mmCIF file with all atom_site columns, C-alpha atoms in Angstrom:
data_model
loop_
_atom_site.group_PDB
_atom_site.id
_atom_site.type_symbol
_atom_site.label_atom_id
_atom_site.label_alt_id
_atom_site.label_comp_id
_atom_site.label_asym_id
_atom_site.label_entity_id
_atom_site.label_seq_id
_atom_site.pdbx_PDB_ins_code
_atom_site.Cartn_x
_atom_site.Cartn_y
_atom_site.Cartn_z
_atom_site.occupancy
_atom_site.B_iso_or_equiv
_atom_site.pdbx_formal_charge
_atom_site.auth_seq_id
_atom_site.auth_comp_id
_atom_site.auth_asym_id
_atom_site.auth_atom_id
_atom_site.pdbx_PDB_model_num
ATOM 1   C CA . UNK A 1 1   ? 0.016   -0.232 -0.350  1.00 0.00 ? 1   UNK A CA 1
ATOM 2   C CA . UNK A 1 2   ? 2.704   2.470  0.900   1.00 0.00 ? 2   UNK A CA 1
ATOM 3   C CA . UNK A 1 3   ? 4.544   1.882  -2.614  1.00 0.00 ? 3   UNK A CA 1
ATOM 4   C CA . UNK A 1 4   ? 1.286   2.787  -4.151  1.00 0.00 ? 4   UNK A CA 1
ATOM 5   C CA . UNK A 1 5   ? 0.834   6.038  -2.417  1.00 0.00 ? 5   UNK A CA 1
ATOM 6   C CA . UNK A 1 6   ? 4.021   6.965  -2.914  1.00 0.00 ? 6   UNK A CA 1
ATOM 7   C CA . UNK A 1 7   ? 3.592   6.775  -6.791  1.00 0.00 ? 7   UNK A CA 1
ATOM 8   C CA . UNK A 1 8   ? 0.365   8.181  -6.348  1.00 0.00 ? 8   UNK A CA 1
ATOM 9   C CA . UNK A 1 9   ? 1.790   10.831 -4.610  1.00 0.00 ? 9   UNK A CA 1
ATOM 10  C CA . UNK A 1 10  ? 4.471   11.245 -7.697  1.00 0.00 ? 10  UNK A CA 1
ATOM 11  C CA . UNK A 1 11  ? 2.326   11.182 -10.198 1.00 0.00 ? 11  UNK A CA 1
ATOM 12  C CA . UNK A 1 12  ? -0.246  14.280 -8.199  1.00 0.00 ? 12  UNK A CA 1
ATOM 13  C CA . UNK A 1 13  ? 2.954   16.540 -7.343  1.00 0.00 ? 13  UNK A CA 1
ATOM 14  C CA . UNK A 1 14  ? 4.097   15.657 -11.025 1.00 0.00 ? 14  UNK A CA 1
ATOM 15  C CA . UNK A 1 15  ? 0.439   16.662 -12.785 1.00 0.00 ? 15  UNK A CA 1
ATOM 16  C CA . UNK A 1 16  ? 0.733   19.865 -10.255 1.00 0.00 ? 16  UNK A CA 1
ATOM 17  C CA . UNK A 1 17  ? 3.683   20.863 -11.615 1.00 0.00 ? 17  UNK A CA 1
ATOM 18  C CA . UNK A 1 18  ? 3.002   19.936 -15.407 1.00 0.00 ? 18  UNK A CA 1
ATOM 19  C CA . UNK A 1 19  ? -0.853  22.267 -14.869 1.00 0.00 ? 19  UNK A CA 1
ATOM 20  C CA . UNK A 1 20  ? 1.228   24.849 -13.181 1.00 0.00 ? 20  UNK A CA 1
ATOM 21  C CA . UNK A 1 21  ? 3.706   24.675 -15.667 1.00 0.00 ? 21  UNK A CA 1
ATOM 22  C CA . UNK A 1 22  ? 0.735   25.038 -18.966 1.00 0.00 ? 22  UNK A CA 1
ATOM 23  C CA . UNK A 1 23  ? -0.916  28.122 -17.005 1.00 0.00 ? 23  UNK A CA 1
ATOM 24  C CA . UNK A 1 24  ? 2.768   30.051 -16.736 1.00 0.00 ? 24  UNK A CA 1
ATOM 25  C CA . UNK A 1 25  ? 3.387   29.472 -20.589 1.00 0.00 ? 25  UNK A CA 1
ATOM 26  C CA . UNK A 1 26  ? -0.393  30.667 -21.373 1.00 0.00 ? 26  UNK A CA 1
ATOM 27  C CA . UNK A 1 27  ? -0.078  33.819 -19.384 1.00 0.00 ? 27  UNK A CA 1
ATOM 28  C CA . UNK A 1 28  ? 3.449   34.199 -21.410 1.00 0.00 ? 28  UNK A CA 1
ATOM 29  C CA . UNK A 1 29  ? 1.823   34.174 -24.869 1.00 0.00 ? 29  UNK A CA 1
ATOM 30  C CA . UNK A 1 30  ? -0.635  36.172 -23.155 1.00 0.00 ? 30  UNK A CA 1
ATOM 31  C CA . UNK A 1 31  ? 2.244   38.833 -22.652 1.00 0.00 ? 31  UNK A CA 1
ATOM 32  C CA . UNK A 1 32  ? 3.659   38.304 -25.572 1.00 0.00 ? 32  UNK A CA 1
ATOM 33  C CA . UNK A 1 33  ? 0.630   38.927 -28.000 1.00 0.00 ? 33  UNK A CA 1
ATOM 34  C CA . UNK A 1 34  ? 0.200   42.084 -25.646 1.00 0.00 ? 34  UNK A CA 1
ATOM 35  C CA . UNK A 1 35  ? 3.458   42.959 -26.057 1.00 0.00 ? 35  UNK A CA 1
ATOM 36  C CA . UNK A 1 36  ? 3.587   42.930 -29.913 1.00 0.00 ? 36  UNK A CA 1
ATOM 37  C CA . UNK A 1 37  ? 0.286   44.917 -30.164 1.00 0.00 ? 37  UNK A CA 1
ATOM 38  C CA . UNK A 1 38  ? 2.245   47.369 -28.062 1.00 0.00 ? 38  UNK A CA 1
ATOM 39  C CA . UNK A 1 39  ? 4.924   47.833 -30.252 1.00 0.00 ? 39  UNK A CA 1
ATOM 40  C CA . UNK A 1 40  ? 2.872   47.261 -33.699 1.00 0.00 ? 40  UNK A CA 1
ATOM 41  C CA . UNK A 1 41  ? 1.043   50.281 -32.374 1.00 0.00 ? 41  UNK A CA 1
ATOM 42  C CA . UNK A 1 42  ? 3.865   52.464 -31.533 1.00 0.00 ? 42  UNK A CA 1
ATOM 43  C CA . UNK A 1 43  ? 5.463   51.426 -34.588 1.00 0.00 ? 43  UNK A CA 1
ATOM 44  C CA . UNK A 1 44  ? 2.559   52.749 -36.263 1.00 0.00 ? 44  UNK A CA 1
ATOM 45  C CA . UNK A 1 45  ? 2.652   55.673 -34.249 1.00 0.00 ? 45  UNK A CA 1
ATOM 46  C CA . UNK A 1 46  ? 6.485   56.320 -34.716 1.00 0.00 ? 46  UNK A CA 1
ATOM 47  C CA . UNK A 1 47  ? 5.803   55.960 -39.039 1.00 0.00 ? 47  UNK A CA 1
ATOM 48  C CA . UNK A 1 48  ? 3.200   58.805 -38.900 1.00 0.00 ? 48  UNK A CA 1
ATOM 49  C CA . UNK A 1 49  ? 4.899   61.195 -36.708 1.00 0.00 ? 49  UNK A CA 1
ATOM 50  C CA . UNK A 1 50  ? 7.801   60.544 -39.366 1.00 0.00 ? 50  UNK A CA 1
ATOM 51  C CA . UNK A 1 51  ? 5.437   61.054 -41.823 1.00 0.00 ? 51  UNK A CA 1
ATOM 52  C CA . UNK A 1 52  ? 3.725   64.181 -39.925 1.00 0.00 ? 52  UNK A CA 1
ATOM 53  C CA . UNK A 1 53  ? 7.422   65.768 -40.070 1.00 0.00 ? 53  UNK A CA 1
ATOM 54  C CA . UNK A 1 54  ? 7.589   65.721 -43.603 1.00 0.00 ? 54  UNK A CA 1
ATOM 55  C CA . UNK A 1 55  ? 5.198   67.937 -46.286 1.00 0.00 ? 55  UNK A CA 1
ATOM 56  C CA . UNK A 1 56  ? 5.489   65.369 -49.345 1.00 0.00 ? 56  UNK A CA 1
ATOM 57  C CA . UNK A 1 57  ? 2.457   63.620 -48.469 1.00 0.00 ? 57  UNK A CA 1
ATOM 58  C CA . UNK A 1 58  ? -0.808  66.068 -47.430 1.00 0.00 ? 58  UNK A CA 1
ATOM 59  C CA . UNK A 1 59  ? -2.097  64.721 -44.799 1.00 0.00 ? 59  UNK A CA 1
ATOM 60  C CA . UNK A 1 60  ? -4.999  63.344 -45.338 1.00 0.00 ? 60  UNK A CA 1
ATOM 61  C CA . UNK A 1 61  ? -3.608  60.089 -47.279 1.00 0.00 ? 61  UNK A CA 1
ATOM 62  C CA . UNK A 1 62  ? -1.861  59.525 -43.660 1.00 0.00 ? 62  UNK A CA 1
ATOM 63  C CA . UNK A 1 63  ? -5.050  60.020 -41.534 1.00 0.00 ? 63  UNK A CA 1
ATOM 64  C CA . UNK A 1 64  ? -6.791  57.691 -43.764 1.00 0.00 ? 64  UNK A CA 1
ATOM 65  C CA . UNK A 1 65  ? -3.987  55.222 -43.827 1.00 0.00 ? 65  UNK A CA 1
ATOM 66  C CA . UNK A 1 66  ? -3.938  55.332 -40.265 1.00 0.00 ? 66  UNK A CA 1
ATOM 67  C CA . UNK A 1 67  ? -7.868  54.933 -40.020 1.00 0.00 ? 67  UNK A CA 1
ATOM 68  C CA . UNK A 1 68  ? -7.815  51.712 -42.211 1.00 0.00 ? 68  UNK A CA 1
ATOM 69  C CA . UNK A 1 69  ? -5.016  50.495 -39.838 1.00 0.00 ? 69  UNK A CA 1
ATOM 70  C CA . UNK A 1 70  ? -7.405  51.145 -36.999 1.00 0.00 ? 70  UNK A CA 1
ATOM 71  C CA . UNK A 1 71  ? -10.046 49.622 -38.534 1.00 0.00 ? 71  UNK A CA 1
ATOM 72  C CA . UNK A 1 72  ? -7.843  46.355 -40.127 1.00 0.00 ? 72  UNK A CA 1
ATOM 73  C CA . UNK A 1 73  ? -5.740  45.916 -36.816 1.00 0.00 ? 73  UNK A CA 1
ATOM 74  C CA . UNK A 1 74  ? -7.326  43.024 -34.907 1.00 0.00 ? 74  UNK A CA 1
ATOM 75  C CA . UNK A 1 75  ? -9.799  41.913 -37.642 1.00 0.00 ? 75  UNK A CA 1
ATOM 76  C CA . UNK A 1 76  ? -7.190  40.840 -40.439 1.00 0.00 ? 76  UNK A CA 1
ATOM 77  C CA . UNK A 1 77  ? -4.071  41.353 -39.369 1.00 0.00 ? 77  UNK A CA 1
ATOM 78  C CA . UNK A 1 78  ? -1.967  41.059 -43.263 1.00 0.00 ? 78  UNK A CA 1
ATOM 79  C CA . UNK A 1 79  ? -3.756  43.656 -44.335 1.00 0.00 ? 79  UNK A CA 1
ATOM 80  C CA . UNK A 1 80  ? -2.547  45.429 -40.981 1.00 0.00 ? 80  UNK A CA 1
ATOM 81  C CA . UNK A 1 81  ? 0.476   44.924 -41.555 1.00 0.00 ? 81  UNK A CA 1
ATOM 82  C CA . UNK A 1 82  ? 0.576   45.595 -45.143 1.00 0.00 ? 82  UNK A CA 1
ATOM 83  C CA . UNK A 1 83  ? -1.380  49.072 -44.823 1.00 0.00 ? 83  UNK A CA 1
ATOM 84  C CA . UNK A 1 84  ? 1.974   49.793 -41.951 1.00 0.00 ? 84  UNK A CA 1
ATOM 85  C CA . UNK A 1 85  ? 4.125   48.812 -44.098 1.00 0.00 ? 85  UNK A CA 1
ATOM 86  C CA . UNK A 1 86  ? 2.443   51.288 -47.107 1.00 0.00 ? 86  UNK A CA 1
ATOM 87  C CA . UNK A 1 87  ? 3.510   53.367 -44.528 1.00 0.00 ? 87  UNK A CA 1
ATOM 88  C CA . UNK A 1 88  ? 6.336   52.761 -44.045 1.00 0.00 ? 88  UNK A CA 1
ATOM 89  C CA . UNK A 1 89  ? 7.221   52.983 -47.974 1.00 0.00 ? 89  UNK A CA 1
ATOM 90  C CA . UNK A 1 90  ? 5.786   56.380 -48.381 1.00 0.00 ? 90  UNK A CA 1
ATOM 91  C CA . UNK A 1 91  ? 8.753   57.398 -45.159 1.00 0.00 ? 91  UNK A CA 1
ATOM 92  C CA . UNK A 1 92  ? 10.617  56.613 -47.265 1.00 0.00 ? 92  UNK A CA 1
ATOM 93  C CA . UNK A 1 93  ? 9.544   58.620 -49.897 1.00 0.00 ? 93  UNK A CA 1
ATOM 94  C CA . UNK A 1 94  ? 8.886   55.331 -52.380 1.00 0.00 ? 94  UNK A CA 1
ATOM 95  C CA . UNK A 1 95  ? 4.885   56.257 -53.028 1.00 0.00 ? 95  UNK A CA 1
ATOM 96  C CA . UNK A 1 96  ? 4.656   54.245 -56.582 1.00 0.00 ? 96  UNK A CA 1
ATOM 97  C CA . UNK A 1 97  ? 5.573   50.598 -54.534 1.00 0.00 ? 97  UNK A CA 1
ATOM 98  C CA . UNK A 1 98  ? 3.381   52.077 -52.033 1.00 0.00 ? 98  UNK A CA 1
ATOM 99  C CA . UNK A 1 99  ? 0.117   52.348 -54.190 1.00 0.00 ? 99  UNK A CA 1
ATOM 100 C CA . UNK A 1 100 ? 1.529   48.593 -55.776 1.00 0.00 ? 100 UNK A CA 1
ATOM 101 C CA . UNK A 1 101 ? 0.484   47.345 -51.917 1.00 0.00 ? 101 UNK A CA 1
ATOM 102 C CA . UNK A 1 102 ? -2.404  49.287 -51.942 1.00 0.00 ? 102 UNK A CA 1
ATOM 103 C CA . UNK A 1 103 ? -3.546  47.821 -55.052 1.00 0.00 ? 103 UNK A CA 1
ATOM 104 C CA . UNK A 1 104 ? -1.944  44.080 -53.521 1.00 0.00 ? 104 UNK A CA 1
ATOM 105 C CA . UNK A 1 105 ? -4.343  44.630 -51.173 1.00 0.00 ? 105 UNK A CA 1
ATOM 106 C CA . UNK A 1 106 ? -7.465  45.314 -53.198 1.00 0.00 ? 106 UNK A CA 1
ATOM 107 C CA . UNK A 1 107 ? -6.498  42.331 -54.795 1.00 0.00 ? 107 UNK A CA 1
ATOM 108 C CA . UNK A 1 108 ? -6.176  40.076 -52.146 1.00 0.00 ? 108 UNK A CA 1
ATOM 109 C CA . UNK A 1 109 ? -9.757  41.385 -50.893 1.00 0.00 ? 109 UNK A CA 1
ATOM 110 C CA . UNK A 1 110 ? -11.719 40.977 -54.231 1.00 0.00 ? 110 UNK A CA 1
ATOM 111 C CA . UNK A 1 111 ? -10.025 37.301 -53.844 1.00 0.00 ? 111 UNK A CA 1
ATOM 112 C CA . UNK A 1 112 ? -11.282 36.845 -51.038 1.00 0.00 ? 112 UNK A CA 1
ATOM 113 C CA . UNK A 1 113 ? -14.863 37.895 -51.771 1.00 0.00 ? 113 UNK A CA 1
ATOM 114 C CA . UNK A 1 114 ? -15.470 35.884 -55.110 1.00 0.00 ? 114 UNK A CA 1
ATOM 115 C CA . UNK A 1 115 ? -13.028 33.193 -54.082 1.00 0.00 ? 115 UNK A CA 1
ATOM 116 C CA . UNK A 1 116 ? -16.132 30.955 -53.703 1.00 0.00 ? 116 UNK A CA 1
ATOM 117 C CA . UNK A 1 117 ? -17.817 32.127 -56.965 1.00 0.00 ? 117 UNK A CA 1
ATOM 118 C CA . UNK A 1 118 ? -17.721 29.000 -59.761 1.00 0.00 ? 118 UNK A CA 1
ATOM 119 C CA . UNK A 1 119 ? -15.796 31.179 -61.796 1.00 0.00 ? 119 UNK A CA 1
ATOM 120 C CA . UNK A 1 120 ? -12.556 31.308 -59.390 1.00 0.00 ? 120 UNK A CA 1
ATOM 121 C CA . UNK A 1 121 ? -13.465 28.090 -57.516 1.00 0.00 ? 121 UNK A CA 1
ATOM 122 C CA . UNK A 1 122 ? -10.988 26.411 -59.093 1.00 0.00 ? 122 UNK A CA 1
ATOM 123 C CA . UNK A 1 123 ? -8.461  28.550 -60.367 1.00 0.00 ? 123 UNK A CA 1
ATOM 124 C CA . UNK A 1 124 ? -5.230  28.689 -58.498 1.00 0.00 ? 124 UNK A CA 1
ATOM 125 C CA . UNK A 1 125 ? -4.456  32.122 -60.060 1.00 0.00 ? 125 UNK A CA 1
ATOM 126 C CA . UNK A 1 126 ? -6.810  34.557 -61.338 1.00 0.00 ? 126 UNK A CA 1
ATOM 127 C CA . UNK A 1 127 ? -5.277  38.129 -62.682 1.00 0.00 ? 127 UNK A CA 1
ATOM 128 C CA . UNK A 1 128 ? -6.261  41.560 -60.903 1.00 0.00 ? 128 UNK A CA 1
ATOM 129 C CA . UNK A 1 129 ? -7.588  42.261 -63.866 1.00 0.00 ? 129 UNK A CA 1
ATOM 130 C CA . UNK A 1 130 ? -10.381 39.503 -64.487 1.00 0.00 ? 130 UNK A CA 1
ATOM 131 C CA . UNK A 1 131 ? -11.133 40.093 -60.565 1.00 0.00 ? 131 UNK A CA 1
ATOM 132 C CA . UNK A 1 132 ? -11.472 44.055 -61.627 1.00 0.00 ? 132 UNK A CA 1
ATOM 133 C CA . UNK A 1 133 ? -13.774 43.182 -64.415 1.00 0.00 ? 133 UNK A CA 1
ATOM 134 C CA . UNK A 1 134 ? -15.757 41.136 -62.445 1.00 0.00 ? 134 UNK A CA 1
ATOM 135 C CA . UNK A 1 135 ? -16.168 43.273 -60.221 1.00 0.00 ? 135 UNK A CA 1
ATOM 136 C CA . UNK A 1 136 ? -17.724 45.636 -62.323 1.00 0.00 ? 136 UNK A CA 1
ATOM 137 C CA . UNK A 1 137 ? -19.625 42.659 -64.389 1.00 0.00 ? 137 UNK A CA 1
ATOM 138 C CA . UNK A 1 138 ? -21.652 42.138 -60.488 1.00 0.00 ? 138 UNK A CA 1
ATOM 139 C CA . UNK A 1 139 ? -22.091 45.406 -60.378 1.00 0.00 ? 139 UNK A CA 1
ATOM 140 C CA . UNK A 1 140 ? -19.828 45.450 -56.599 1.00 0.00 ? 140 UNK A CA 1
ATOM 141 C CA . UNK A 1 141 ? -17.653 48.502 -58.548 1.00 0.00 ? 141 UNK A CA 1
ATOM 142 C CA . UNK A 1 142 ? -19.044 51.028 -59.997 1.00 0.00 ? 142 UNK A CA 1
ATOM 143 C CA . UNK A 1 143 ? -17.848 53.031 -62.898 1.00 0.00 ? 143 UNK A CA 1
ATOM 144 C CA . UNK A 1 144 ? -15.492 55.019 -61.103 1.00 0.00 ? 144 UNK A CA 1
ATOM 145 C CA . UNK A 1 145 ? -14.545 52.536 -58.842 1.00 0.00 ? 145 UNK A CA 1
ATOM 146 C CA . UNK A 1 146 ? -13.579 50.490 -61.577 1.00 0.00 ? 146 UNK A CA 1
ATOM 147 C CA . UNK A 1 147 ? -11.643 53.738 -63.616 1.00 0.00 ? 147 UNK A CA 1
ATOM 148 C CA . UNK A 1 148 ? -9.868  53.631 -60.333 1.00 0.00 ? 148 UNK A CA 1
ATOM 149 C CA . UNK A 1 149 ? -8.667  49.880 -60.091 1.00 0.00 ? 149 UNK A CA 1
ATOM 150 C CA . UNK A 1 150 ? -7.224  49.889 -63.340 1.00 0.00 ? 150 UNK A CA 1
ATOM 151 C CA . UNK A 1 151 ? -5.172  53.036 -62.690 1.00 0.00 ? 151 UNK A CA 1
ATOM 152 C CA . UNK A 1 152 ? -4.146  51.490 -59.732 1.00 0.00 ? 152 UNK A CA 1
ATOM 153 C CA . UNK A 1 153 ? -3.462  47.804 -61.583 1.00 0.00 ? 153 UNK A CA 1
ATOM 154 C CA . UNK A 1 154 ? -1.491  50.065 -64.209 1.00 0.00 ? 154 UNK A CA 1
ATOM 155 C CA . UNK A 1 155 ? 0.678   50.987 -61.506 1.00 0.00 ? 155 UNK A CA 1
ATOM 156 C CA . UNK A 1 156 ? 1.246   47.768 -59.371 1.00 0.00 ? 156 UNK A CA 1
ATOM 157 C CA . UNK A 1 157 ? 2.187   45.962 -63.507 1.00 0.00 ? 157 UNK A CA 1
ATOM 158 C CA . UNK A 1 158 ? 4.201   49.198 -64.870 1.00 0.00 ? 158 UNK A CA 1
ATOM 159 C CA . UNK A 1 159 ? 6.094   49.214 -61.299 1.00 0.00 ? 159 UNK A CA 1
ATOM 160 C CA . UNK A 1 160 ? 6.015   44.981 -60.826 1.00 0.00 ? 160 UNK A CA 1
ATOM 161 C CA . UNK A 1 161 ? 7.937   44.977 -64.881 1.00 0.00 ? 161 UNK A CA 1
ATOM 162 C CA . UNK A 1 162 ? 10.117  48.350 -65.275 1.00 0.00 ? 162 UNK A CA 1
ATOM 163 C CA . UNK A 1 163 ? 12.719  49.900 -63.448 1.00 0.00 ? 163 UNK A CA 1
ATOM 164 C CA . UNK A 1 164 ? 12.392  53.094 -61.655 1.00 0.00 ? 164 UNK A CA 1
ATOM 165 C CA . UNK A 1 165 ? 9.112   54.135 -62.560 1.00 0.00 ? 165 UNK A CA 1
ATOM 166 C CA . UNK A 1 166 ? 7.770   57.804 -61.865 1.00 0.00 ? 166 UNK A CA 1
ATOM 167 C CA . UNK A 1 167 ? 5.164   59.475 -62.928 1.00 0.00 ? 167 UNK A CA 1
ATOM 168 C CA . UNK A 1 168 ? 3.747   63.017 -61.691 1.00 0.00 ? 168 UNK A CA 1
ATOM 169 C CA . UNK A 1 169 ? 2.973   64.021 -58.299 1.00 0.00 ? 169 UNK A CA 1
ATOM 170 C CA . UNK A 1 170 ? -0.236  64.536 -59.521 1.00 0.00 ? 170 UNK A CA 1
ATOM 171 C CA . UNK A 1 171 ? -0.918  61.296 -60.516 1.00 0.00 ? 171 UNK A CA 1
ATOM 172 C CA . UNK A 1 172 ? 0.831   59.259 -57.738 1.00 0.00 ? 172 UNK A CA 1
ATOM 173 C CA . UNK A 1 173 ? -1.374  61.458 -54.753 1.00 0.00 ? 173 UNK A CA 1
ATOM 174 C CA . UNK A 1 174 ? -4.681  60.599 -56.824 1.00 0.00 ? 174 UNK A CA 1
ATOM 175 C CA . UNK A 1 175 ? -3.546  57.220 -56.949 1.00 0.00 ? 175 UNK A CA 1
ATOM 176 C CA . UNK A 1 176 ? -2.998  57.008 -53.405 1.00 0.00 ? 176 UNK A CA 1
ATOM 177 C CA . UNK A 1 177 ? -6.499  58.828 -52.718 1.00 0.00 ? 177 UNK A CA 1
ATOM 178 C CA . UNK A 1 178 ? -7.799  55.898 -54.976 1.00 0.00 ? 178 UNK A CA 1
ATOM 179 C CA . UNK A 1 179 ? -6.084  52.673 -53.642 1.00 0.00 ? 179 UNK A CA 1
ATOM 180 C CA . UNK A 1 180 ? -6.948  54.149 -50.244 1.00 0.00 ? 180 UNK A CA 1
ATOM 181 C CA . UNK A 1 181 ? -10.887 54.572 -50.964 1.00 0.00 ? 181 UNK A CA 1
ATOM 182 C CA . UNK A 1 182 ? -11.182 51.602 -52.486 1.00 0.00 ? 182 UNK A CA 1
ATOM 183 C CA . UNK A 1 183 ? -10.226 49.900 -49.627 1.00 0.00 ? 183 UNK A CA 1
ATOM 184 C CA . UNK A 1 184 ? -12.399 51.379 -47.572 1.00 0.00 ? 184 UNK A CA 1
ATOM 185 C CA . UNK A 1 185 ? -15.624 50.729 -50.075 1.00 0.00 ? 185 UNK A CA 1
ATOM 186 C CA . UNK A 1 186 ? -14.281 47.103 -50.402 1.00 0.00 ? 186 UNK A CA 1
ATOM 187 C CA . UNK A 1 187 ? -14.614 47.159 -46.710 1.00 0.00 ? 187 UNK A CA 1
ATOM 188 C CA . UNK A 1 188 ? -17.583 48.657 -46.291 1.00 0.00 ? 188 UNK A CA 1
ATOM 189 C CA . UNK A 1 189 ? -18.959 46.458 -49.246 1.00 0.00 ? 189 UNK A CA 1
ATOM 190 C CA . UNK A 1 190 ? -18.232 43.154 -48.306 1.00 0.00 ? 190 UNK A CA 1
ATOM 191 C CA . UNK A 1 191 ? -18.940 44.015 -44.356 1.00 0.00 ? 191 UNK A CA 1
ATOM 192 C CA . UNK A 1 192 ? -22.601 45.186 -45.657 1.00 0.00 ? 192 UNK A CA 1
#
């Protein structure tokens, strides 16, 4: 009987230690998650502060990107991270690359929306041009949204295939605003 009691006591102590370690690990993971969230917010705030010190980009663009980041934070982390990357690109003067990344976000939002449609269900790759046309055919995009998406697609394609892409300042700013606006509108339409 004494041997069984010792074995049972040992198993109980070991089980208690394991439970304690598991709870500790879970709490540590929660702390790490909070720290990651804090660091992401701090990174976003630092990027915005740095951008505010520069007068090249209108405050409206900076504010709208920050609002998009807040909208997608905790909901769609990949989009949130991509938007933070857009801010970083703008901060270092890579506006065309930022437009390319905004277009990538739009492309992924459209892929997500249409992934169950018969036309796209079994395809591994769907070109952005086809997604844009399909959104127009299904009246998801109005004419202005369609035109904006086509301009963004052209910027994305040019940036992907050519070196040192440039355009007029007005066209770059208009494209950035158009990309931001499309992300807002697609997000609202998908939720509705």
